[in-house]
Coordinates of C-alpha atoms in Angstrom, one line a residue:
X1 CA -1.3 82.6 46.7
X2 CA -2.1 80.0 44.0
X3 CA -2.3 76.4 45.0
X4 CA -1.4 73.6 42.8
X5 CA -2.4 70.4 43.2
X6 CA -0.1 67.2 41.7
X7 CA -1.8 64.3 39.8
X8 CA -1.2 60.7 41.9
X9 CA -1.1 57.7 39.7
X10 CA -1.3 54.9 42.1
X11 CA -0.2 51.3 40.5
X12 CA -1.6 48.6 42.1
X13 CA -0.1 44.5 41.1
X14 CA -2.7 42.1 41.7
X15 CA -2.6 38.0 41.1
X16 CA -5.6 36.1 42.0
X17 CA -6.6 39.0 44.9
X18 CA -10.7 38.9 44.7
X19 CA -10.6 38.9 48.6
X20 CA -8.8 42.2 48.8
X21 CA -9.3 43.9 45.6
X22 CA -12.3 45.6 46.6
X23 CA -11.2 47.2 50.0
X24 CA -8.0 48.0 47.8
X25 CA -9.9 50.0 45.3
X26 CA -11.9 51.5 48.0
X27 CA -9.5 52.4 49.9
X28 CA -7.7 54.1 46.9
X29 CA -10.8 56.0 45.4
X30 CA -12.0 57.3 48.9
X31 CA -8.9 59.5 49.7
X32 CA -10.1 63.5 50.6
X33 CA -7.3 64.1 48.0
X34 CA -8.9 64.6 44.5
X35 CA -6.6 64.5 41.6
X36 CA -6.3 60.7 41.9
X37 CA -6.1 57.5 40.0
X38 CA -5.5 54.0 40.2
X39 CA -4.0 51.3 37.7
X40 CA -4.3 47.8 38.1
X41 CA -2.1 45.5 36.6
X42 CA -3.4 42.0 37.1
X43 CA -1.4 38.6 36.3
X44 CA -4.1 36.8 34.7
X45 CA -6.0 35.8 38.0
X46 CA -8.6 33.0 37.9
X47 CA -10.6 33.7 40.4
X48 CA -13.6 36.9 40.8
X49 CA -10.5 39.3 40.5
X50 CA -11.3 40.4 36.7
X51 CA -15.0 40.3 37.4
X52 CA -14.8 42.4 40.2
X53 CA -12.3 44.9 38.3
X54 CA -15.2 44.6 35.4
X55 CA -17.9 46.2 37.9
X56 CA -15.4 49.2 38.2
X57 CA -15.5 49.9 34.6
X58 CA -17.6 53.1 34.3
X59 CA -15.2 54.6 36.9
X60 CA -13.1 56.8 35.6
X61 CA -10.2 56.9 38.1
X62 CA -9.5 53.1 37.4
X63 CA -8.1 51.4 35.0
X64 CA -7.5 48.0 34.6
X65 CA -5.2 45.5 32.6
X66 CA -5.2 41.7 32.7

């Protein structure tokens, strides 16, 4: 029997978050299940948010928008 697996597309709202952002993206990215990825929509946070979200750019399961 042939086992297909479904793309997840998790969205993930975010406003000034830099305290949680991290463990959010971590806790996202470290799932057993593999056909995975995660979108952040930020609100135009001015706080580390973006620059944290910048360190994830070379990950290809994230995307980001601000």
């Amino acid at each position: 029997m042939c086992q297909t697996w479904l793309f997840v597309t998790i969205v993930v709202a975010s406003y000034n978050q830099e305290n949680y952002i991290e463990d959010t993206i971590a806790s996202v990215l470290n799932q057993a299940y593999a056909p995975i990825e995660l979108i952040v929509i930020d609100g135009g946070s001015n706080d580390r948010t973006i620059e944290i979200l910048r360190g994830y750019d070379k990950e290809p399961r994230l995307r980001w928008y601000s």
